[in-house]
């Protein structure tokens, strides 16, 4: 759009200790504060980041500018030398608030006093998930199914580290002493720690093997996408610009998850087809993951990720919207008045042992709405997965369990709902839950398949090779070097 005046854009300056496109060298106080935080970040990375990676050279993608072509920069990087930095999407000088009570006013370049505490809370909660996922995935490198996959894991890890930088920049730059303290807290909490855990439950689950990793990247990184997309609508412009750029990185994480699960399904179907097997134990005996187990992992990762959207009905969500702190998914493309006053939205809950639909004020149902948008995208991904057994002429299809299944947060917390949406007593539910959720045995079986495959072009038996390599390179390219 030629008539949108843009503020002159900064290229990413890699000559600085902290690469950035926010003109850090002209804000000495902030620069010094962040330079003090940087060694603490690196300590955190060494302690809880991917283990035994100091000597590796990894074929990674690094952003060199924030426009679309800025991602085309690939090359070998020694992991601890990755250039984490602060990159915001370009500023639009004419940007106006486009929803909520302040609609039509210019966006904010600073934090209004009245929104200081909710904005800080939003940023800290988002920021906490970034290092958490790196911690969860710390040990996966030891059992990589191929060099291609190992490289993809590390790409995700360094970018989650950069997402932490993105949130820490906002805390340091806009929230004074409180922000600096929160930035330290982000390096002190630990995923799964009994005393000082990460804020959200799904980020305290362990990612003990590669099936869990791919499921996490498909389901949970996509929650990240929807949260970031809602924050990219924010009236607080630096938050909107930061999250907008993070979204470009998130797309790749979801690709790794979706294609990873697809390659497992592909391999299992190949073996079932070749050997004419349908019995899960016989399929497992061939060293591949049976489809029933895949379904149980889908049930688990889907349900714990739904909890990340928060309560279905929430006055916080309403306040975030009317204050224009957090919008709806694709807010600008929705054809309504963007105030939602007087509108209603359907949510589900349990009443007298049945699941019923209730109309609630749309403003209070924004968490449910964002989750429903997410579910639509998840369903489309599942439909793509299901093309695989279909191609093999197999009747099996992955299905998403009912919204109420295995929930800890929201209207279905403390309810015992089957994947089909039937409300049971606790006892009845627990008696059958081993059919629905991965058991310790399932984890042990999947874990038993994990072994390290690092010959270029080779893949573990339980997963098919990808359709193509990274950056148009061959699949057998040496994506990680060990010297
Ligand atoms: Fe992230
Ligand atoms: Fe991610």
Short mmCIF file of C-alpha atoms and ligand atoms in Angstrom, two decimals:
data_model
loop_
_atom_site.label_atom_id
_atom_site.label_comp_id
_atom_site.label_asym_id
_atom_site.label_seq_id
_atom_site.Cartn_x
_atom_site.Cartn_y
_atom_site.Cartn_z
CA UNK A 1 0.00 0.00 0.00
CA UNK A 2 1.86 3.02 -1.30
CA UNK A 3 -0.10 5.57 0.73
CA UNK A 4 0.70 4.08 4.14
CA UNK A 5 3.57 6.14 5.48
CA UNK A 6 6.00 3.87 7.24
CA UNK A 7 8.50 5.00 9.81
CA UNK A 8 12.04 4.57 8.37
CA UNK A 9 12.96 0.96 9.15
CA UNK A 10 16.06 -0.29 10.85
CA UNK A 11 17.89 -3.27 9.41
CA UNK A 12 19.00 -5.79 12.00
CA UNK A 13 22.36 -4.63 13.29
CA UNK A 14 24.57 -7.67 13.82
CA UNK A 15 27.64 -5.60 14.67
CA UNK A 16 26.29 -5.11 18.18
CA UNK A 17 26.55 -7.46 21.12
CA UNK A 18 22.80 -7.76 21.00
CA UNK A 19 21.63 -7.84 17.37
CA UNK A 20 18.57 -5.62 17.06
CA UNK A 21 16.48 -3.39 14.87
CA UNK A 22 15.32 -1.12 17.70
CA UNK A 23 18.28 1.27 17.64
CA UNK A 24 19.55 -0.04 20.95
CA UNK A 25 22.85 1.84 20.72
CA UNK A 26 20.94 5.12 21.14
CA UNK A 27 19.38 4.04 24.43
CA UNK A 28 22.37 3.48 26.68
CA UNK A 29 20.42 2.71 29.86
CA UNK A 30 18.39 0.02 28.15
CA UNK A 31 21.46 -1.31 26.36
CA UNK A 32 23.35 -1.64 29.63
CA UNK A 33 20.41 -3.35 31.32
CA UNK A 34 20.06 -5.87 28.52
CA UNK A 35 23.81 -6.44 28.39
CA UNK A 36 23.60 -7.38 32.05
CA UNK A 37 20.75 -9.78 31.34
CA UNK A 38 22.57 -11.38 28.38
CA UNK A 39 25.16 -13.37 30.42
CA UNK A 40 22.35 -14.63 32.66
CA UNK A 41 20.51 -15.77 29.52
CA UNK A 42 23.61 -17.56 28.25
CA UNK A 43 24.06 -19.26 31.63
CA UNK A 44 20.46 -20.38 31.44
CA UNK A 45 21.04 -21.70 27.90
CA UNK A 46 24.14 -23.65 28.97
CA UNK A 47 22.41 -25.07 31.99
CA UNK A 48 18.97 -25.94 30.64
CA UNK A 49 19.21 -25.61 26.87
CA UNK A 50 19.89 -28.55 24.52
CA UNK A 51 22.58 -30.67 26.13
CA UNK A 52 25.96 -31.47 24.58
CA UNK A 53 25.68 -29.00 21.75
CA UNK A 54 28.68 -26.74 22.37
CA UNK A 55 30.81 -28.41 19.68
CA UNK A 56 28.13 -28.85 17.06
CA UNK A 57 27.78 -26.86 13.90
CA UNK A 58 24.16 -26.70 12.89
CA UNK A 59 22.73 -25.61 9.56
CA UNK A 60 20.39 -22.93 10.93
CA UNK A 61 18.24 -20.18 9.59
CA UNK A 62 18.91 -16.75 11.07
CA UNK A 63 16.78 -13.68 10.40
CA UNK A 64 18.84 -10.86 8.94
CA UNK A 65 15.97 -8.45 8.40
CA UNK A 66 12.32 -8.46 9.34
CA UNK A 67 10.87 -8.34 5.86
CA UNK A 68 9.76 -11.51 4.16
CA UNK A 69 13.11 -12.28 2.51
CA UNK A 70 14.97 -11.66 5.73
CA UNK A 71 14.62 -15.32 6.61
CA UNK A 72 16.52 -16.59 3.57
CA UNK A 73 19.77 -16.64 5.48
CA UNK A 74 21.02 -20.21 6.13
CA UNK A 75 24.42 -21.38 7.26
CA UNK A 76 26.36 -23.44 9.81
CA UNK A 77 26.25 -21.94 13.28
CA UNK A 78 27.86 -23.16 16.48
CA UNK A 79 24.91 -23.33 18.84
CA UNK A 80 26.18 -21.15 21.70
CA UNK A 81 27.15 -18.54 19.12
CA UNK A 82 23.64 -18.16 17.74
CA UNK A 83 22.84 -14.44 17.53
CA UNK A 84 19.77 -14.06 19.70
CA UNK A 85 18.43 -10.57 19.40
CA UNK A 86 15.55 -8.14 19.34
CA UNK A 87 13.58 -7.94 16.12
CA UNK A 88 10.30 -6.11 15.73
CA UNK A 89 8.12 -6.04 12.64
CA UNK A 90 8.08 -2.64 10.87
CA UNK A 91 6.20 0.22 12.48
CA UNK A 92 3.23 1.76 10.72
CA UNK A 93 3.05 5.42 11.78
CA UNK A 94 -0.67 5.58 10.99
CA UNK A 95 -1.74 2.50 12.86
CA UNK A 96 -4.97 2.99 14.83
CA UNK A 97 -6.58 0.94 17.56
CA UNK A 98 -9.19 -1.11 15.74
CA UNK A 99 -11.27 -2.69 18.50
CA UNK A 100 -12.52 -2.15 22.04
CA UNK A 101 -13.22 1.08 23.93
CA UNK A 102 -10.33 3.04 22.39
CA UNK A 103 -11.19 2.19 18.81
CA UNK A 104 -10.07 4.85 16.33
CA UNK A 105 -7.38 6.35 18.58
CA UNK A 106 -3.69 6.09 17.64
CA UNK A 107 -1.94 2.99 18.99
CA UNK A 108 0.25 3.44 22.07
CA UNK A 109 4.02 3.66 21.87
CA UNK A 110 4.20 3.50 25.66
CA UNK A 111 2.24 1.64 28.32
CA UNK A 112 -0.74 3.59 29.70
CA UNK A 113 -0.65 3.55 33.49
CA UNK A 114 -4.07 1.91 33.82
CA UNK A 115 -2.97 -1.08 31.73
CA UNK A 116 0.48 -1.51 33.16
CA UNK A 117 -0.26 -4.48 35.35
CA UNK A 118 -2.42 -6.53 32.91
CA UNK A 119 0.05 -5.89 30.08
CA UNK A 120 2.94 -6.98 32.24
CA UNK A 121 1.03 -10.12 33.18
CA UNK A 122 0.27 -10.92 29.53
CA UNK A 123 3.92 -10.46 28.53
CA UNK A 124 5.31 -12.48 31.43
CA UNK A 125 2.87 -15.35 30.83
CA UNK A 126 3.75 -15.47 27.14
CA UNK A 127 7.45 -15.04 27.88
CA UNK A 128 7.48 -17.90 30.39
CA UNK A 129 6.40 -20.46 27.79
CA UNK A 130 9.42 -19.77 25.58
CA UNK A 131 12.28 -20.94 27.83
CA UNK A 132 9.96 -23.62 29.24
CA UNK A 133 9.72 -25.45 25.92
CA UNK A 134 13.50 -25.35 25.51
CA UNK A 135 13.84 -26.93 28.96
CA UNK A 136 11.26 -29.59 28.13
CA UNK A 137 13.21 -30.56 25.02
CA UNK A 138 16.67 -30.47 26.54
CA UNK A 139 17.55 -34.14 26.15
CA UNK A 140 15.92 -34.95 22.82
CA UNK A 141 19.10 -34.44 20.80
CA UNK A 142 20.54 -37.65 22.28
CA UNK A 143 17.89 -39.75 20.53
CA UNK A 144 17.39 -37.91 17.24
CA UNK A 145 15.89 -40.02 14.43
CA UNK A 146 18.05 -38.25 11.81
CA UNK A 147 20.34 -35.28 11.23
CA UNK A 148 17.46 -33.53 9.49
CA UNK A 149 15.30 -33.85 12.61
CA UNK A 150 18.15 -32.91 14.93
CA UNK A 151 18.64 -29.70 12.99
CA UNK A 152 14.93 -28.93 13.13
CA UNK A 153 14.86 -29.43 16.90
CA UNK A 154 17.76 -27.02 17.33
CA UNK A 155 16.11 -24.49 15.01
CA UNK A 156 13.04 -24.53 17.23
CA UNK A 157 15.16 -24.29 20.39
CA UNK A 158 17.15 -21.24 19.30
CA UNK A 159 14.00 -19.49 18.12
CA UNK A 160 12.18 -20.14 21.39
CA UNK A 161 15.24 -18.63 23.04
CA UNK A 162 14.80 -15.59 20.79
CA UNK A 163 11.11 -15.37 21.71
CA UNK A 164 12.25 -15.05 25.30
CA UNK A 165 14.46 -12.13 24.20
CA UNK A 166 11.44 -10.57 22.50
CA UNK A 167 9.41 -10.53 25.71
CA UNK A 168 12.38 -9.52 27.87
CA UNK A 169 13.00 -6.52 25.62
CA UNK A 170 9.44 -5.32 26.29
CA UNK A 171 9.82 -5.86 30.04
CA UNK A 172 13.12 -3.97 30.22
CA UNK A 173 12.14 -1.20 27.87
CA UNK A 174 8.63 -0.42 29.13
CA UNK A 175 8.19 -1.74 32.68
CA UNK A 176 11.07 -0.29 34.69
CA UNK A 177 12.24 -2.10 37.79
CA UNK A 178 9.25 -4.46 37.85
CA UNK A 179 10.07 -5.45 34.30
CA UNK A 180 13.70 -6.15 35.13
CA UNK A 181 12.66 -8.34 38.05
CA UNK A 182 10.22 -10.25 35.88
CA UNK A 183 12.97 -10.75 33.28
CA UNK A 184 15.13 -12.36 35.94
CA UNK A 185 12.24 -14.55 37.07
CA UNK A 186 11.91 -15.85 33.52
CA UNK A 187 15.40 -17.33 33.84
CA UNK A 188 14.78 -18.71 37.34
CA UNK A 189 11.61 -20.76 36.96
CA UNK A 190 12.15 -24.25 35.56
CA UNK A 191 9.85 -26.55 33.65
CA UNK A 192 8.62 -29.30 35.96
CA UNK A 193 10.36 -27.90 39.05
CA UNK A 194 8.45 -28.71 42.23
CA UNK A 195 9.28 -25.39 43.92
CA UNK A 196 9.55 -22.93 41.08
CA UNK A 197 7.69 -24.34 38.05
CA UNK A 198 6.79 -22.61 34.81
CA UNK A 199 3.51 -20.70 34.95
CA UNK A 200 1.30 -22.87 32.69
CA UNK A 201 0.74 -26.58 33.28
CA UNK A 202 1.34 -27.80 29.72
CA UNK A 203 4.81 -26.31 29.95
CA UNK A 204 5.66 -28.42 32.97
CA UNK A 205 4.94 -31.72 31.20
CA UNK A 206 8.02 -33.57 30.06
CA UNK A 207 8.81 -33.98 26.40
CA UNK A 208 10.59 -37.28 26.88
CA UNK A 209 10.68 -38.54 23.30
CA UNK A 210 10.26 -37.41 19.73
CA UNK A 211 6.62 -38.38 19.37
CA UNK A 212 5.84 -36.02 22.25
CA UNK A 213 8.02 -33.37 20.58
CA UNK A 214 6.17 -33.50 17.26
CA UNK A 215 2.79 -33.55 19.02
CA UNK A 216 3.87 -30.58 21.14
CA UNK A 217 5.03 -28.64 18.07
CA UNK A 218 1.76 -29.36 16.27
CA UNK A 219 -0.67 -28.72 19.15
CA UNK A 220 1.11 -26.46 21.61
CA UNK A 221 3.14 -24.28 19.26
CA UNK A 222 -0.14 -23.65 17.47
CA UNK A 223 -1.62 -22.39 20.73
CA UNK A 224 1.39 -20.07 20.68
CA UNK A 225 0.43 -18.94 17.20
CA UNK A 226 -3.12 -18.06 18.27
CA UNK A 227 -2.01 -16.24 21.42
CA UNK A 228 0.59 -14.29 19.44
CA UNK A 229 -1.92 -13.49 16.70
CA UNK A 230 -4.34 -12.09 19.31
CA UNK A 231 -1.50 -9.99 20.81
CA UNK A 232 -0.45 -8.81 17.35
CA UNK A 233 -3.76 -6.87 17.35
CA UNK A 234 -2.82 -5.06 20.58
CA UNK A 235 -3.06 -1.30 20.96
CA UNK A 236 0.34 -1.45 22.67
CA UNK A 237 2.26 -1.15 19.42
CA UNK A 238 5.64 -2.56 20.52
CA UNK A 239 3.86 -5.73 21.69
CA UNK A 240 1.96 -5.96 18.40
CA UNK A 241 5.15 -5.55 16.35
CA UNK A 242 7.13 -8.03 18.44
CA UNK A 243 4.53 -10.75 18.29
CA UNK A 244 3.99 -10.18 14.58
CA UNK A 245 7.60 -11.04 13.90
CA UNK A 246 7.48 -14.04 16.29
CA UNK A 247 4.61 -15.43 14.21
CA UNK A 248 6.93 -15.88 11.24
CA UNK A 249 9.09 -18.18 13.38
CA UNK A 250 6.11 -20.05 14.84
CA UNK A 251 4.91 -21.15 11.39
CA UNK A 252 8.04 -23.24 10.98
CA UNK A 253 7.63 -24.90 14.39
CA UNK A 254 4.11 -26.03 13.49
CA UNK A 255 5.40 -27.40 10.18
CA UNK A 256 7.95 -29.51 12.06
CA UNK A 257 5.20 -30.88 14.31
CA UNK A 258 2.69 -31.62 11.58
CA UNK A 259 5.18 -33.19 9.21
CA UNK A 260 6.81 -35.17 12.03
CA UNK A 261 3.53 -36.82 13.00
CA UNK A 262 2.68 -37.35 9.32
CA UNK A 263 5.99 -39.15 8.74
CA UNK A 264 5.33 -41.46 11.69
CA UNK A 265 1.85 -42.27 10.34
CA UNK A 266 3.35 -42.85 6.91
CA UNK A 267 5.93 -45.30 8.23
CA UNK A 268 3.41 -47.22 10.36
CA UNK A 269 0.99 -47.51 7.45
CA UNK A 270 3.80 -48.74 5.16
CA UNK A 271 4.70 -51.51 7.60
CA UNK A 272 1.06 -52.46 8.23
CA UNK A 273 0.45 -52.58 4.51
CA UNK A 274 3.55 -54.57 3.60
CA UNK A 275 3.08 -57.18 6.29
CA UNK A 276 -0.74 -57.09 6.34
CA UNK A 277 -0.83 -56.29 10.06
CA UNK A 278 -3.64 -54.78 12.10
CA UNK A 279 -2.87 -56.02 15.61
CA UNK A 280 -1.13 -53.27 17.64
CA UNK A 281 1.24 -55.68 19.38
CA UNK A 282 2.37 -57.16 16.06
CA UNK A 283 2.80 -53.67 14.66
CA UNK A 284 4.87 -52.68 17.68
CA UNK A 285 6.98 -55.81 17.23
CA UNK A 286 8.07 -54.33 13.89
CA UNK A 287 9.49 -51.30 15.71
CA UNK A 288 6.87 -48.80 14.58
CA UNK A 289 4.20 -46.93 16.54
CA UNK A 290 0.70 -48.41 16.22
CA UNK A 291 -2.08 -46.04 15.22
CA UNK A 292 -4.03 -46.54 18.47
CA UNK A 293 -1.04 -45.22 20.39
CA UNK A 294 -0.88 -42.23 18.04
CA UNK A 295 -4.53 -41.52 18.84
CA UNK A 296 -3.84 -41.61 22.61
CA UNK A 297 -1.05 -39.07 22.19
CA UNK A 298 -3.35 -36.85 20.13
CA UNK A 299 -5.93 -37.04 22.96
CA UNK A 300 -3.35 -36.05 25.53
CA UNK A 301 -1.64 -33.19 23.72
CA UNK A 302 -4.89 -31.75 22.40
CA UNK A 303 -6.58 -31.70 25.80
CA UNK A 304 -3.66 -30.22 27.76
CA UNK A 305 -3.23 -27.57 25.07
CA UNK A 306 -6.92 -26.59 25.21
CA UNK A 307 -6.34 -25.73 28.86
CA UNK A 308 -3.86 -23.06 27.77
CA UNK A 309 -6.72 -20.93 26.42
CA UNK A 310 -7.96 -20.37 29.98
CA UNK A 311 -11.53 -20.30 31.27
CA UNK A 312 -14.25 -20.40 28.63
CA UNK A 313 -16.00 -17.51 30.33
CA UNK A 314 -13.59 -14.91 31.66
CA UNK A 315 -13.91 -11.32 32.78
CA UNK A 316 -10.15 -10.89 32.31
CA UNK A 317 -10.55 -11.77 28.65
CA UNK A 318 -13.34 -9.20 28.37
CA UNK A 319 -11.18 -6.52 30.01
CA UNK A 320 -8.23 -7.32 27.76
CA UNK A 321 -10.51 -6.83 24.76
CA UNK A 322 -12.29 -3.64 25.79
CA UNK A 323 -8.90 -2.22 26.83
CA UNK A 324 -7.56 -3.25 23.39
CA UNK A 325 -4.70 -5.20 24.97
CA UNK A 326 -5.56 -8.44 23.15
CA UNK A 327 -7.80 -8.84 20.12
CA UNK A 328 -9.54 -11.72 18.43
CA UNK A 329 -7.85 -13.97 15.91
CA UNK A 330 -7.86 -12.07 12.61
CA UNK A 331 -9.60 -9.09 14.27
CA UNK A 332 -9.11 -6.79 11.27
CA UNK A 333 -10.88 -9.23 8.94
CA UNK A 334 -13.97 -9.73 11.09
CA UNK A 335 -16.97 -7.83 9.76
CA UNK A 336 -18.61 -6.52 12.93
CA UNK A 337 -18.38 -3.38 15.07
CA UNK A 338 -15.29 -4.65 16.97
CA UNK A 339 -16.84 -3.74 20.31
CA UNK A 340 -18.98 -6.87 20.89
CA UNK A 341 -21.34 -5.01 23.20
CA UNK A 342 -24.69 -6.80 23.21
CA UNK A 343 -23.34 -9.81 21.23
CA UNK A 344 -23.56 -13.40 22.41
CA UNK A 345 -21.40 -16.46 21.91
CA UNK A 346 -22.11 -20.17 22.54
CA UNK A 347 -20.11 -22.08 25.10
CA UNK A 348 -20.50 -25.65 26.30
CA UNK A 349 -20.67 -26.88 29.85
CA UNK A 350 -22.05 -29.72 31.95
CA UNK A 351 -25.49 -29.34 33.54
CA UNK A 352 -27.21 -32.22 35.36
CA UNK A 353 -24.88 -34.77 33.84
CA UNK A 354 -25.36 -33.59 30.28
CA UNK A 355 -23.34 -31.36 28.02
CA UNK A 356 -25.37 -28.29 27.15
CA UNK A 357 -24.76 -25.18 25.08
CA UNK A 358 -25.26 -21.80 26.68
CA UNK A 359 -25.28 -18.29 25.23
CA UNK A 360 -23.05 -15.88 27.12
CA UNK A 361 -22.02 -12.26 26.45
CA UNK A 362 -19.49 -12.47 23.62
CA UNK A 363 -17.04 -10.24 25.49
CA UNK A 364 -16.71 -12.79 28.26
CA UNK A 365 -16.30 -15.71 25.84
CA UNK A 366 -13.19 -14.50 24.03
CA UNK A 367 -11.00 -17.29 25.36
CA UNK A 368 -13.55 -19.81 24.08
CA UNK A 369 -13.70 -18.05 20.74
CA UNK A 370 -9.92 -18.04 20.30
CA UNK A 371 -9.88 -21.71 21.23
CA UNK A 372 -12.65 -22.48 18.71
CA UNK A 373 -10.61 -20.75 16.00
CA UNK A 374 -7.64 -22.88 17.07
CA UNK A 375 -9.70 -26.07 16.98
CA UNK A 376 -10.73 -25.37 13.38
CA UNK A 377 -7.10 -25.14 12.34
CA UNK A 378 -6.17 -28.23 14.32
CA UNK A 379 -9.00 -30.15 12.66
CA UNK A 380 -7.69 -29.15 9.22
CA UNK A 381 -4.27 -30.51 10.17
CA UNK A 382 -5.79 -33.76 11.42
CA UNK A 383 -7.68 -34.06 8.13
CA UNK A 384 -4.35 -33.78 6.31
CA UNK A 385 -2.91 -36.53 8.54
CA UNK A 386 -5.89 -38.74 7.75
CA UNK A 387 -5.09 -38.64 4.04
CA UNK A 388 -2.22 -41.00 4.87
CA UNK A 389 -4.20 -44.08 6.06
CA UNK A 390 -6.74 -43.20 3.38
CA UNK A 391 -4.07 -43.49 0.68
CA UNK A 392 -3.20 -46.93 2.02
CA UNK A 393 -6.86 -47.93 1.90
CA UNK A 394 -7.01 -48.27 5.68
CA UNK A 395 -10.17 -47.40 7.60
CA UNK A 396 -8.32 -45.84 10.57
CA UNK A 397 -8.76 -42.09 11.14
CA UNK A 398 -7.35 -39.85 13.86
CA UNK A 399 -10.17 -38.03 15.63
CA UNK A 400 -10.13 -35.11 18.06
CA UNK A 401 -11.68 -35.89 21.42
CA UNK A 402 -14.61 -33.83 22.74
CA UNK A 403 -13.71 -30.38 24.12
CA UNK A 404 -14.61 -31.59 27.58
CA UNK A 405 -12.27 -34.58 27.57
CA UNK A 406 -9.45 -34.57 30.16
CA UNK A 407 -9.69 -30.90 31.05
CA UNK A 408 -8.25 -29.16 34.10
CA UNK A 409 -9.26 -25.58 33.31
CA UNK A 410 -12.55 -24.03 32.21
CA UNK A 411 -16.13 -25.28 32.22
CA UNK A 412 -15.11 -28.94 32.02
CA UNK A 413 -12.61 -28.92 34.87
CA UNK A 414 -13.62 -31.57 37.44
CA UNK A 415 -15.91 -33.24 34.90
CA UNK A 416 -15.29 -36.71 33.55
CA UNK A 417 -16.07 -36.60 29.85
CA UNK A 418 -15.22 -39.35 27.36
CA UNK A 419 -13.56 -38.59 24.01
CA UNK A 420 -17.04 -39.08 22.49
CA UNK A 421 -18.56 -36.46 24.80
CA UNK A 422 -20.34 -38.63 27.33
CA UNK A 423 -20.31 -37.49 30.96
CA UNK A 424 -19.28 -40.30 33.33
CA UNK A 425 -18.63 -40.73 37.02
CA UNK A 426 -15.04 -40.38 38.07
CA UNK A 427 -14.76 -44.12 38.73
CA UNK A 428 -16.13 -45.10 35.32
CA UNK A 429 -13.91 -42.59 33.58
CA UNK A 430 -10.77 -43.71 35.37
CA UNK A 431 -11.51 -47.35 34.64
CA UNK A 432 -11.36 -46.62 30.91
CA UNK A 433 -8.79 -43.84 30.80
CA UNK A 434 -5.94 -46.18 29.79
CA UNK A 435 -7.74 -46.63 26.45
CA UNK A 436 -7.76 -42.88 25.93
CA UNK A 437 -4.50 -41.50 27.27
CA UNK A 438 -0.90 -42.66 26.87
CA UNK A 439 0.03 -45.01 29.70
CA UNK A 440 3.47 -45.43 31.26
CA UNK A 441 3.74 -48.51 29.05
CA UNK A 442 3.03 -46.45 25.95
CA UNK A 443 5.72 -43.98 26.93
CA UNK A 444 8.13 -46.81 27.67
CA UNK A 445 7.41 -48.43 24.31
CA UNK A 446 7.86 -45.19 22.36
CA UNK A 447 10.95 -44.46 24.43
CA UNK A 448 12.36 -47.90 23.55
CA UNK A 449 12.29 -46.99 19.84
CA UNK A 450 14.35 -43.85 20.35
CA UNK A 451 17.98 -44.21 19.38
CA UNK A 452 20.39 -41.80 17.86
CA UNK A 453 20.65 -41.85 14.08
CA UNK A 454 23.26 -39.43 12.77
CA UNK A 455 24.47 -40.86 9.46
CA UNK A 456 23.50 -38.30 6.81
CA UNK A 457 20.41 -39.46 4.90
CA UNK A 458 19.53 -42.25 7.34
CA UNK A 459 16.29 -42.28 9.36
CA UNK A 460 15.16 -44.29 12.35
CA UNK A 461 12.91 -47.21 11.49
CA UNK A 462 9.81 -45.68 13.11
CA UNK A 463 9.65 -42.55 10.95
CA UNK A 464 9.60 -41.97 7.19
CA UNK A 465 12.02 -39.49 5.60
CA UNK A 466 10.57 -36.05 4.84
CA UNK A 467 9.38 -35.19 1.35
CA UNK A 468 12.23 -32.70 0.92
CA UNK A 469 15.22 -31.31 2.79
CA UNK A 470 15.76 -27.92 4.37
CA UNK A 471 16.23 -24.90 2.08
CA UNK A 472 16.00 -27.07 -1.06
CA UNK A 473 18.98 -29.15 0.02
CA UNK A 474 18.97 -32.93 -0.38
CA UNK A 475 17.60 -35.05 2.46
CA UNK A 476 21.06 -36.60 2.91
CA UNK A 477 22.72 -33.21 3.47
CA UNK A 478 24.92 -33.03 6.58
CA UNK A 479 22.57 -30.76 8.56
CA UNK A 480 24.64 -31.09 11.73
CA UNK A 481 28.43 -31.40 11.92
CA UNK A 482 30.06 -32.95 14.94
CA UNK A 483 33.57 -31.54 14.53
FE1 LIG B 1 7.75 -19.36 20.91
FE1 LIG B 2 7.28 -22.13 18.88
#
